Short mmCIF file of C-alpha atoms in Angstrom, two decimals:
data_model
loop_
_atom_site.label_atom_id
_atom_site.label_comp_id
_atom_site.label_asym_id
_atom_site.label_seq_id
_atom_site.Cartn_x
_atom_site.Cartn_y
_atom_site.Cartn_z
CA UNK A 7 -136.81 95.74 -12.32
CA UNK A 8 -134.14 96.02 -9.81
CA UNK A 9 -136.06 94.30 -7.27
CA UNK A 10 -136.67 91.48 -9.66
CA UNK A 11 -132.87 91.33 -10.47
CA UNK A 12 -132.12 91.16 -6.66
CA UNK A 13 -134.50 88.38 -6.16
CA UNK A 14 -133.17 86.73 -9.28
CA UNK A 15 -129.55 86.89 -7.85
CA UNK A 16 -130.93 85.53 -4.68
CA UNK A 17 -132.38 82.84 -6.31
CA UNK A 18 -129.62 82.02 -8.49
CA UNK A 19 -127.15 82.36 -4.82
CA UNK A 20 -129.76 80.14 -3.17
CA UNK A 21 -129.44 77.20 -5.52
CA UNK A 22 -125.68 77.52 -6.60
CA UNK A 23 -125.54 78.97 -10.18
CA UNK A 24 -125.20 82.08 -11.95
CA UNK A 25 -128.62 84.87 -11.85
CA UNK A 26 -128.80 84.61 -16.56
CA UNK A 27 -129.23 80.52 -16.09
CA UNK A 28 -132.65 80.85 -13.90
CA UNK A 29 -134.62 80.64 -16.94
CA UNK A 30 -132.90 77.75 -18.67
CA UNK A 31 -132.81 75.59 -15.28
CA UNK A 32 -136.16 76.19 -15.06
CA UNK A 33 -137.42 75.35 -18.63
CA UNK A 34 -134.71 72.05 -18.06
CA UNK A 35 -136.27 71.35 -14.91
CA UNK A 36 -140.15 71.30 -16.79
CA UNK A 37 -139.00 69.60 -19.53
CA UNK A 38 -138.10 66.71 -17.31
CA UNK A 39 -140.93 67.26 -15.22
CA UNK A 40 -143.81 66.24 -18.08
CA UNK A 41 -141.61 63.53 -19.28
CA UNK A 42 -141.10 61.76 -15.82
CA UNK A 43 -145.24 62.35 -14.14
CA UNK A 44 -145.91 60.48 -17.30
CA UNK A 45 -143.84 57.63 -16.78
CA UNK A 46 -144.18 56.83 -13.24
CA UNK A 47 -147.85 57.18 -13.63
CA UNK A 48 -147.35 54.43 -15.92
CA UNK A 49 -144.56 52.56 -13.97
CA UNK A 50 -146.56 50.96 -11.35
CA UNK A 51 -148.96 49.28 -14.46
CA UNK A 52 -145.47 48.23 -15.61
CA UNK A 53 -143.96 46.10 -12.39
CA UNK A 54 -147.60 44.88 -11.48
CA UNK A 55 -147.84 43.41 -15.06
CA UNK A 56 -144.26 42.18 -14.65
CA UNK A 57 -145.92 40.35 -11.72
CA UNK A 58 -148.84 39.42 -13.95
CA UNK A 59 -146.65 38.15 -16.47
CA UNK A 60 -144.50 35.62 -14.30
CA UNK A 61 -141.95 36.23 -11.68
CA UNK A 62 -140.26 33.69 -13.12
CA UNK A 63 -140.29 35.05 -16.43
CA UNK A 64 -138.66 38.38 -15.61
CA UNK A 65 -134.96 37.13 -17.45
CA UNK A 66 -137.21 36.78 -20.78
CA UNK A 67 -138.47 39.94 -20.68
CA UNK A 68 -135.57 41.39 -20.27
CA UNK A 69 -134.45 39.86 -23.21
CA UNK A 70 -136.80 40.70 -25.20
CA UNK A 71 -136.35 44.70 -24.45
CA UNK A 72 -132.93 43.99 -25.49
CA UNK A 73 -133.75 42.76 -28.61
CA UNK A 74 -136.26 45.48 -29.13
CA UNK A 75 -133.67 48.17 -28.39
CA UNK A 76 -132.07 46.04 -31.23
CA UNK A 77 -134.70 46.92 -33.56
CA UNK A 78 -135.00 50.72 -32.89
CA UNK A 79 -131.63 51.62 -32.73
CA UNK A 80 -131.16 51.41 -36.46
CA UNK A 81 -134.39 53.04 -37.03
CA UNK A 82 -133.32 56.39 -35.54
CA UNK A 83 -130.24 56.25 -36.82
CA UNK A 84 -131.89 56.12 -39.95
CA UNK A 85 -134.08 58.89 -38.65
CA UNK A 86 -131.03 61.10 -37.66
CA UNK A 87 -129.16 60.96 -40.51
CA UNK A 88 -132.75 62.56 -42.72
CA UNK A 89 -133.98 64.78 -40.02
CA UNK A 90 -132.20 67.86 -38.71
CA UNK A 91 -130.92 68.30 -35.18
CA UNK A 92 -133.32 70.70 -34.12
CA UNK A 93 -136.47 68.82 -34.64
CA UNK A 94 -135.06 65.24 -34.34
CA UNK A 95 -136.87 65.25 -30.29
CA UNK A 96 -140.10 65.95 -32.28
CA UNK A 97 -139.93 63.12 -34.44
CA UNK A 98 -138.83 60.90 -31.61
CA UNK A 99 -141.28 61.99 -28.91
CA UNK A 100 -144.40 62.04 -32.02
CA UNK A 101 -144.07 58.42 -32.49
CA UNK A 102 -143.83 57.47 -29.29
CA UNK A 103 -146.70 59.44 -28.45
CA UNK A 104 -148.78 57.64 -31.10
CA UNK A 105 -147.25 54.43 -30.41
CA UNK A 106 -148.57 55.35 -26.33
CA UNK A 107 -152.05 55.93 -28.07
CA UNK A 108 -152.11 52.27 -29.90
CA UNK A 109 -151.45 50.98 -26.24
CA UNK A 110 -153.68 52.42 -24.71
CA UNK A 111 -156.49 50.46 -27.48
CA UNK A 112 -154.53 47.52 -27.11
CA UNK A 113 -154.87 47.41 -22.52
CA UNK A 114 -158.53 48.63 -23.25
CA UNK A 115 -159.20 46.02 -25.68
CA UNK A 116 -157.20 43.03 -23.59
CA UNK A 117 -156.99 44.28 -20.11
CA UNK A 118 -156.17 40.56 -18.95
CA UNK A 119 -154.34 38.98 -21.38
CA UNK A 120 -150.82 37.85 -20.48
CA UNK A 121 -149.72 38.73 -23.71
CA UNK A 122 -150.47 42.48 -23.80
CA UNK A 123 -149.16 42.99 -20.12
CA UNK A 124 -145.78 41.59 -21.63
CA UNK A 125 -146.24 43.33 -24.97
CA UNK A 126 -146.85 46.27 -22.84
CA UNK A 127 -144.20 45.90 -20.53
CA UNK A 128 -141.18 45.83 -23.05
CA UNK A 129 -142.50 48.37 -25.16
CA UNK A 130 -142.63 51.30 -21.39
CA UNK A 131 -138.74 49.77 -20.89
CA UNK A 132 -138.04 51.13 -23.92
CA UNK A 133 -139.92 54.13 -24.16
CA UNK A 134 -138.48 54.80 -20.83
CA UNK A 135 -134.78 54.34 -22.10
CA UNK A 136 -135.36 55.82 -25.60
CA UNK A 137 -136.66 59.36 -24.44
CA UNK A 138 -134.53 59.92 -21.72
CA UNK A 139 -131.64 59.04 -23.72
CA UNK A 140 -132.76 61.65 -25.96
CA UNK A 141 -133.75 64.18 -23.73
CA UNK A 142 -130.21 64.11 -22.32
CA UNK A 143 -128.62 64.51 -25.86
CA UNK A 144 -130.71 67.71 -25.97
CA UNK A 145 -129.26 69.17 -22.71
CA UNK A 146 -125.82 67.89 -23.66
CA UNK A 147 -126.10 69.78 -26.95
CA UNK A 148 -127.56 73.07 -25.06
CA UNK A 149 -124.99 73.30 -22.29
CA UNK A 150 -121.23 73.45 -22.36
CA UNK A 151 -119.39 71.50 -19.56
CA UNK A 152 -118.64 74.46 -16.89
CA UNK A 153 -122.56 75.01 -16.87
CA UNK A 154 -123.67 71.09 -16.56
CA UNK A 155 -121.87 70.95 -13.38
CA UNK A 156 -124.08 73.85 -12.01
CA UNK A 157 -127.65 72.67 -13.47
CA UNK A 158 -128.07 69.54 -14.64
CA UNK A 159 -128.58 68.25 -11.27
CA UNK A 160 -131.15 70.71 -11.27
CA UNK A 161 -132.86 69.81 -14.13
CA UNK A 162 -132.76 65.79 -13.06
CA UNK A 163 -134.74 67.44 -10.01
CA UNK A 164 -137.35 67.93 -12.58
CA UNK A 165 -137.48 64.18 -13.38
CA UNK A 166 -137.43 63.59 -9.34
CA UNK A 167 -140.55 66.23 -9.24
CA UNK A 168 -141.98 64.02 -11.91
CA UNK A 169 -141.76 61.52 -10.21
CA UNK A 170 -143.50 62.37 -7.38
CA UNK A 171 -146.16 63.53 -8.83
CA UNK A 172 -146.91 60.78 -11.58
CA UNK A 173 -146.96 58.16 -8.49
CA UNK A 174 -149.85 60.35 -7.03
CA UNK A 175 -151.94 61.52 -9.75
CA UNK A 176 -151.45 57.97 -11.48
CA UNK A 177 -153.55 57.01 -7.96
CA UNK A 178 -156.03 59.18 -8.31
CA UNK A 179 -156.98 58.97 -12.01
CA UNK A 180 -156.84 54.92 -12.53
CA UNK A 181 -160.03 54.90 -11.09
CA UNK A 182 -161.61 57.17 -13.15
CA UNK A 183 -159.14 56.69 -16.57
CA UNK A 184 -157.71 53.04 -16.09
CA UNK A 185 -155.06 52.01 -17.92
CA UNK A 186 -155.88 53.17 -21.07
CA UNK A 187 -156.86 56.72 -19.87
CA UNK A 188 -153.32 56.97 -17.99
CA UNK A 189 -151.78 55.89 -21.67
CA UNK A 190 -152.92 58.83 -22.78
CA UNK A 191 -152.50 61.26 -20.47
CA UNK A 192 -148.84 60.31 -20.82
CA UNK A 193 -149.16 60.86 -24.42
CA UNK A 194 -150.16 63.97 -23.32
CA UNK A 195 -147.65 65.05 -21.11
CA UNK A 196 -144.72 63.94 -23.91
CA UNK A 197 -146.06 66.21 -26.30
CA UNK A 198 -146.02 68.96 -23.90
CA UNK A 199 -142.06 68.87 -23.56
CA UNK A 200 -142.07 69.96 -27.61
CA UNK A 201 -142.27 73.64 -26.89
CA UNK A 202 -139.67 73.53 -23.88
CA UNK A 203 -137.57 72.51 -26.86
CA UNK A 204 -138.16 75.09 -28.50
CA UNK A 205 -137.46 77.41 -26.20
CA UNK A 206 -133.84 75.28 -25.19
CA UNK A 207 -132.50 75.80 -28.73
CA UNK A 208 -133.29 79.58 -28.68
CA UNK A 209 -131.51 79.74 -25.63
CA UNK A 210 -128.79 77.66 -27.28
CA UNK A 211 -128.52 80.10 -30.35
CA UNK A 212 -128.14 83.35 -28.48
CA UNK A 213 -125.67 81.94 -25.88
CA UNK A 214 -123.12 79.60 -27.49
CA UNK A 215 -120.55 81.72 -29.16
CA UNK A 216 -118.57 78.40 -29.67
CA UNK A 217 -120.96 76.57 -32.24
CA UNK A 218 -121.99 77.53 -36.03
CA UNK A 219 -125.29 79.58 -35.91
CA UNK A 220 -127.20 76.60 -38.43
CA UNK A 221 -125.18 73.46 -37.06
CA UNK A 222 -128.91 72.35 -35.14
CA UNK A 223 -130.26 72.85 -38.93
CA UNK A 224 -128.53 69.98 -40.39
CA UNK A 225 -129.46 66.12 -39.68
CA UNK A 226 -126.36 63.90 -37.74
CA UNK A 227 -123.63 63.03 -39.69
CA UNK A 228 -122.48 59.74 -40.36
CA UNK A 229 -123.85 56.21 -40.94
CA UNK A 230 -127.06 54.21 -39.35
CA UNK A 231 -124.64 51.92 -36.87
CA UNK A 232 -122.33 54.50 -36.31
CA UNK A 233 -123.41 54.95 -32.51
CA UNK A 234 -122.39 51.36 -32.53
CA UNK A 235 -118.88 51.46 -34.09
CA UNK A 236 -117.88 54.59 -32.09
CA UNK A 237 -117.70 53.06 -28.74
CA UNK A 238 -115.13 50.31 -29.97
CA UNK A 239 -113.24 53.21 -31.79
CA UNK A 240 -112.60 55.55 -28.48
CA UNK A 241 -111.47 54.20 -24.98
CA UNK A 242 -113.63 57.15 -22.91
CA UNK A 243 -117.19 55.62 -24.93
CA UNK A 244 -115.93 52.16 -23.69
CA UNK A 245 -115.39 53.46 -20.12
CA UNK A 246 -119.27 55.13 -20.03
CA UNK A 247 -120.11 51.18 -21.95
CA UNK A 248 -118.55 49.07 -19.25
CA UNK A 249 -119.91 51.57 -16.15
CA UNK A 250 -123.39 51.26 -17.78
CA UNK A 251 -123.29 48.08 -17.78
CA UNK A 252 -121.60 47.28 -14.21
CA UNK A 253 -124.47 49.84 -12.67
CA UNK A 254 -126.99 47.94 -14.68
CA UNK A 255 -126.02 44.77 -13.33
CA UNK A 256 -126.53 46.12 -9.99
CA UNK A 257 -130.08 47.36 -10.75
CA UNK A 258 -131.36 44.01 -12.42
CA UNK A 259 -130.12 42.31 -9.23
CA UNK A 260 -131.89 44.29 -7.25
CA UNK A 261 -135.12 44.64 -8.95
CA UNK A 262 -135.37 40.70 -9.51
CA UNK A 263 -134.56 40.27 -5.89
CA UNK A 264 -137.32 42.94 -5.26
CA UNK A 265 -139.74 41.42 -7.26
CA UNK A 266 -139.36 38.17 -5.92
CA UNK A 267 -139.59 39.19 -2.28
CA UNK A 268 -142.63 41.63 -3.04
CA UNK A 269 -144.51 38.46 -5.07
CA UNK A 270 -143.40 36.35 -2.12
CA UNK A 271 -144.61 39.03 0.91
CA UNK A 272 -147.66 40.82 -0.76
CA UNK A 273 -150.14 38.36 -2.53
CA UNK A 274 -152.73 40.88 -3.26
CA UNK A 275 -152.29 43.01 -6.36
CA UNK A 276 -153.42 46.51 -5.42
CA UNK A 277 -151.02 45.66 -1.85
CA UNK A 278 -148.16 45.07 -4.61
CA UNK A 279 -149.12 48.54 -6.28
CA UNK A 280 -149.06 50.43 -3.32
CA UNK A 281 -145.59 48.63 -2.32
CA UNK A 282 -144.26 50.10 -5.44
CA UNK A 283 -145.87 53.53 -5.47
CA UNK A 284 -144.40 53.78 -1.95
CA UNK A 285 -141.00 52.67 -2.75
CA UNK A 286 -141.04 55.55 -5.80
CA UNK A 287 -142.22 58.19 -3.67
CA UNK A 288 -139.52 57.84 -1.20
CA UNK A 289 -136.86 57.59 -4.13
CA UNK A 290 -137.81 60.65 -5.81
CA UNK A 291 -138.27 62.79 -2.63
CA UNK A 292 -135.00 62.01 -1.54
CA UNK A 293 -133.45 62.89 -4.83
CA UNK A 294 -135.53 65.69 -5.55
CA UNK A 295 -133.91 67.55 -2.25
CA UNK A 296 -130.68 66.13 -2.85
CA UNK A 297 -130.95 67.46 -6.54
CA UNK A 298 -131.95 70.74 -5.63
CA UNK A 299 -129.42 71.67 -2.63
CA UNK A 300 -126.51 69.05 -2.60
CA UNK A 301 -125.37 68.00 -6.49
CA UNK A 302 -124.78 71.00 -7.59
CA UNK A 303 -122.08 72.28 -5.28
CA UNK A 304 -121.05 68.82 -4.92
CA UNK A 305 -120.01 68.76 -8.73
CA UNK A 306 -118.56 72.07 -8.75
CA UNK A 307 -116.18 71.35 -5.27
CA UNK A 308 -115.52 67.69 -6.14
CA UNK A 309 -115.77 66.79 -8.85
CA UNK A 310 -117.44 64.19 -11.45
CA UNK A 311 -115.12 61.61 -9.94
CA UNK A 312 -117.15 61.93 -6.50
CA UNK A 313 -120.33 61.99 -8.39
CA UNK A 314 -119.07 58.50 -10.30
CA UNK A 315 -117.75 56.70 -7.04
CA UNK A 316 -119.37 57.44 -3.89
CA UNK A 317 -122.72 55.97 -4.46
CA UNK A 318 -120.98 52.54 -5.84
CA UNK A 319 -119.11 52.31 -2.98
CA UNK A 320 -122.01 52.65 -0.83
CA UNK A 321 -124.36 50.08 -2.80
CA UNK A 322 -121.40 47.15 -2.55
CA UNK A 323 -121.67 48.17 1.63
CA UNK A 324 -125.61 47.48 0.92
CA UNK A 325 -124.78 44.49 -0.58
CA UNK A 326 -122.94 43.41 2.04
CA UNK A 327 -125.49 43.46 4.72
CA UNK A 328 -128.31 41.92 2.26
CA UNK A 329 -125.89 39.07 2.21
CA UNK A 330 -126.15 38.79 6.20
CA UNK A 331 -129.66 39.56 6.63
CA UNK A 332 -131.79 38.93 3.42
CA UNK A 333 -135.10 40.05 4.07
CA UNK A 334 -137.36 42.74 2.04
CA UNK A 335 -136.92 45.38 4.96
CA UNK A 336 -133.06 45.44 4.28
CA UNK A 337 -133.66 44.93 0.29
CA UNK A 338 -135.99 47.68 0.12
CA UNK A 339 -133.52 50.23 2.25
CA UNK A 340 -130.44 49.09 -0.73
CA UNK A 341 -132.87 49.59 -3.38
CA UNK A 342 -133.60 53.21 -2.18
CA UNK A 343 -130.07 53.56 -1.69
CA UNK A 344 -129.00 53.09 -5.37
CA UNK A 345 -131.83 54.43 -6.82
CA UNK A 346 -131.46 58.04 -4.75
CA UNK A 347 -127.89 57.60 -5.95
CA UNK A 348 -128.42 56.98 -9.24
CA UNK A 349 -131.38 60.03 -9.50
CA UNK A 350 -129.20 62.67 -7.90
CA UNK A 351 -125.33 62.09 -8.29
CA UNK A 352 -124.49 59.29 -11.11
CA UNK A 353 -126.82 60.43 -13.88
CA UNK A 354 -126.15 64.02 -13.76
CA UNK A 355 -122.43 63.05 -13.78
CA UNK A 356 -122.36 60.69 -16.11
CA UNK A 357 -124.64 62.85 -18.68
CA UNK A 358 -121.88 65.61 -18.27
CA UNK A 359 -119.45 63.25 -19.49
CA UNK A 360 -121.20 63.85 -23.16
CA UNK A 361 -120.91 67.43 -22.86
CA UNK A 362 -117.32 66.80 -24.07
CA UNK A 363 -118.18 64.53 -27.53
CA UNK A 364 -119.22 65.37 -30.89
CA UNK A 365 -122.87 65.88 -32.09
CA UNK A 366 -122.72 62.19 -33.35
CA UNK A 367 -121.73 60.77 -30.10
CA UNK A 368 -124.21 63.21 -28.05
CA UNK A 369 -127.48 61.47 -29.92
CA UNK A 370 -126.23 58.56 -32.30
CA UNK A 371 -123.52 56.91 -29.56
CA UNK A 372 -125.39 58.12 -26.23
CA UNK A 373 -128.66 56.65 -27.65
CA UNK A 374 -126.89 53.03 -27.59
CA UNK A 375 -125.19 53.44 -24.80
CA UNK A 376 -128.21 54.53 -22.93
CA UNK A 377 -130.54 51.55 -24.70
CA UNK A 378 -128.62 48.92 -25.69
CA UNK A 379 -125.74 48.58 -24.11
CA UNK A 380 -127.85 49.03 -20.90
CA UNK A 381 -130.32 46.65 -21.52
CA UNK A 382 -127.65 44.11 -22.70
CA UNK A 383 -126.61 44.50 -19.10
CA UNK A 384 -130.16 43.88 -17.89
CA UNK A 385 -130.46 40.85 -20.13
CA UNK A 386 -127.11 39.29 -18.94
CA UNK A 387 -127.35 39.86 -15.23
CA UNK A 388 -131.03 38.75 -15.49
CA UNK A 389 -130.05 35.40 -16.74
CA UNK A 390 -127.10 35.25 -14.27
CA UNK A 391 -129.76 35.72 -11.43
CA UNK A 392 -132.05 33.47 -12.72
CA UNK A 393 -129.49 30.67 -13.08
CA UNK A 394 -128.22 31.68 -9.04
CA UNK A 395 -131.69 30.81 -7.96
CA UNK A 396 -132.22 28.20 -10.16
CA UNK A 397 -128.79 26.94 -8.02
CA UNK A 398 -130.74 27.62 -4.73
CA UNK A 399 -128.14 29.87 -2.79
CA UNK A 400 -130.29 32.80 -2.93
CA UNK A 401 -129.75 36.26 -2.25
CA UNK A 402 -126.70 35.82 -0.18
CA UNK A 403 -124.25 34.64 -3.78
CA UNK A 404 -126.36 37.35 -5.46
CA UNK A 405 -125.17 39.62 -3.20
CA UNK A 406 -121.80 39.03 -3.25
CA UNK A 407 -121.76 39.02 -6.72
CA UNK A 408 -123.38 42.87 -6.75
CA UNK A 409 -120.51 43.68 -3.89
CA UNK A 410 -117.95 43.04 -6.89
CA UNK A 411 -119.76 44.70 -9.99
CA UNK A 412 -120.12 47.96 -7.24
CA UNK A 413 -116.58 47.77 -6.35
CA UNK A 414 -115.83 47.48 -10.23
CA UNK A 415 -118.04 50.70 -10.78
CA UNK A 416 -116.73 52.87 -8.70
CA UNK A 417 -113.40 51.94 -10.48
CA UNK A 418 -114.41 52.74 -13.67
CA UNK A 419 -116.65 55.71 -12.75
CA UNK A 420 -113.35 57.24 -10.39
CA UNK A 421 -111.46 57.18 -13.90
CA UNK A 422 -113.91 58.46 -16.39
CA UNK A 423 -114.44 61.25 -13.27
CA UNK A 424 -110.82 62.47 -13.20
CA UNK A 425 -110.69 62.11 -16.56
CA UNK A 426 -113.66 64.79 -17.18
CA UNK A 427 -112.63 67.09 -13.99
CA UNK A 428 -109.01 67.37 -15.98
CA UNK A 429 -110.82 68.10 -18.95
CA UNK A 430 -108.44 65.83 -20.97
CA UNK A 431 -109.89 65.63 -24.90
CA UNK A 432 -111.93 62.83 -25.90
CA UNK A 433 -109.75 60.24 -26.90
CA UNK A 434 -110.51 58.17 -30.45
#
């Protein structure tokens, strides 16, 4: 026993928290684990279907996941005002897992029709969205603030791990599973974060002194749009609003850019595949040791405010040289750069922002933010890139334009930081 404790501690020293949150890191860390292998063994399906489906046409489907996030929104706030806390992840993560299994019928039944690929490829961007959201809301709701800054980069390094791996065993099943197959194997892999749950809430219940023993038995309070009214009702929800939406600017730029260039450079479709698979791998290995040895004690020394600015800063100096020398080589080496970013510093700090809110703004408010409000941002700055091209001056004015939304990031994200590092109350 002792020698167990000692390794424990050594453990615990060697990754920068505390020896009794080992075993809550780690069941963090799987949870995101099964969730991300089966979405990035899905995600290069996705952008090759994006391909399939029209470069050109990348704008429209972006609009149309907005409008889908549209749809669902009210449907699970409907679905969190009936359902307790405690199970309201299984009821999410069961109909998306059944949903996953109508898919996979659909790409069996239609593996070339235009129509499914785009059908398909709305339906992942918000599956992707939706359950992340939520599986953040569940960590936010486990964890108080003082222990996010230790381990939820951690437990992102399980959706970097993921992420890896889904890349690699999504290569070595299509063959043998195809589409479909993968579809449910993913399926598979959701349901498999239920008991993880489980075990999170447990946890939860014997370690937060500072919550009611049955508030997880009770459903969310308030009403279905509620997430939606919040925001405009509390100047810290419109802070996280407006940064989502700058950083999502900056994505959509790049990935239309990226898809254009790929399209332009790789005609075959299994070259475009392997493009993409390559591109992931290198994201989530960078973030995955980042993650696991830097975040951490970067949170707890600097802050959320570093967390929130430095990688903004660093994608408007990417910008900059993609203006001067547009080519895929230089695209590619941004695109790694704000992804890594994004994977190991600004979405561990911005989900410890929602350590601080209410139960209503951890799932009802976070949910929109995370879905709608993001993809509203995709749909916008989609349309604003397609209407750049359509004005011929390429990626340079696109460029420039993602130089200002970083710069306007890092603003935001430097005050919502040193907001949260003060620990100043929520403001409504």
């Amino acid at each position: 026993m002792a020698a167990q404790s000692t390794l424990r501690g050594r453990a615990a020293q060697a990754l920068g928290i505390r020896a009794g949150e080992l075993a809550p890191a780690a069941c963090g860390f799987a949870f995101f684990f099964f969730l991300f292998c089966g979405y990035f063994m899905l995600r290069p399906i996705r952008e090759t279907m994006g391909i399939q489906a029209g470069v050109d046409q990348l704008q429209w489907l972006f609009t149309a996941t907005f409008v889908a996030m549209l749809a669902v929104v009210p449907l699970f706030g409907w679905l969190s005002a009936r359902v307790p806390r405690a199970t309201l992840v299984t009821w999410v993560y069961a109909v998306f897992a059944l949903t996953m299994a109508g898919f996979a019928v659909l790409l069996h039944l239609r593996p070339g029709s235009v129509w499914a690929a785009r059908t398909f490829y709305v339906w992942l961007s918000v599956f992707n969205l939706f359950v992340v959201s939520i599986a953040w809301s569940l960590m936010a709701d486990v964890f108080r603030m003082d222990s996010a800054k230790r381990l939820f980069a951690l437990i992102a390094a399980g959706a970097s791990a993921g992420g890896l791996s889904g890349p690699l065993l999504g290569g070595l099943l299509a063959g043998v599973l195809g589409p479909a197959g993968l579809l449910l194997l993913s399926a598979l892999l959701l349901t498999a974060t239920l008991p993880l749950k489980r075990w999170l809430l447990r946890w939860r219940a014997a370690n937060r002194e500072d919550t009611a023993p049955d508030d997880m038995a009770r459903p969310i309070e308030g009403a279905v749009l509620a997430g939606i009214s919040r925001i405009f009702q509390s100047p810290y929800l419109m802070g996280i609003s407006l940064l989502v939406i700058l950083l999502a600017t900056l994505s959509t730029f790049l990935y239309m850019e990226q898809a254009r260039l790929v399209a332009h450079a790789f005609p075959d479709t299994a070259q475009r595949i392997r493009v993409f698979s390559t591109l992931d791998f290198a994201v989530q290995a960078l973030s995955l040791l980042s993650q696991v040895f830097i975040t951490g004690r970067v949170a707890a020394r600097l802050g959320l405010r570093f967390l929130l600015t430095a990688v903004p800063l660093a994608v408007a100096a990417g910008f900059l040289v993609l203006a001067a020398y547009p080519v895929f080589g230089v695209l590619a080496a941004a695109m790694v750069l704000r992804r890594v970013g994004e994977y190991a510093l600004i979405k561990p700090g911005r989900e410890m922002l929602f350590t601080a809110v209410p139960p209503e703004d951890k799932y009802k408010t976070k949910n929109v933010i995370d879905t709608v409000v993001y993809r509203a941002g995709d749909a916008a700055s989609g349309w604003v890139k397609a209407g750049v091209d359509m004005l011929g001056y390429g990626a340079a004015l696109i460029a420039l334009l993602g130089t200002a939304c970083a710069l306007g990031a890092a603003a935001v994200g430097y005050g919502l930081g040193k907001r949260a590092d003060a620990r100043k109350p929520v403001d409504y």
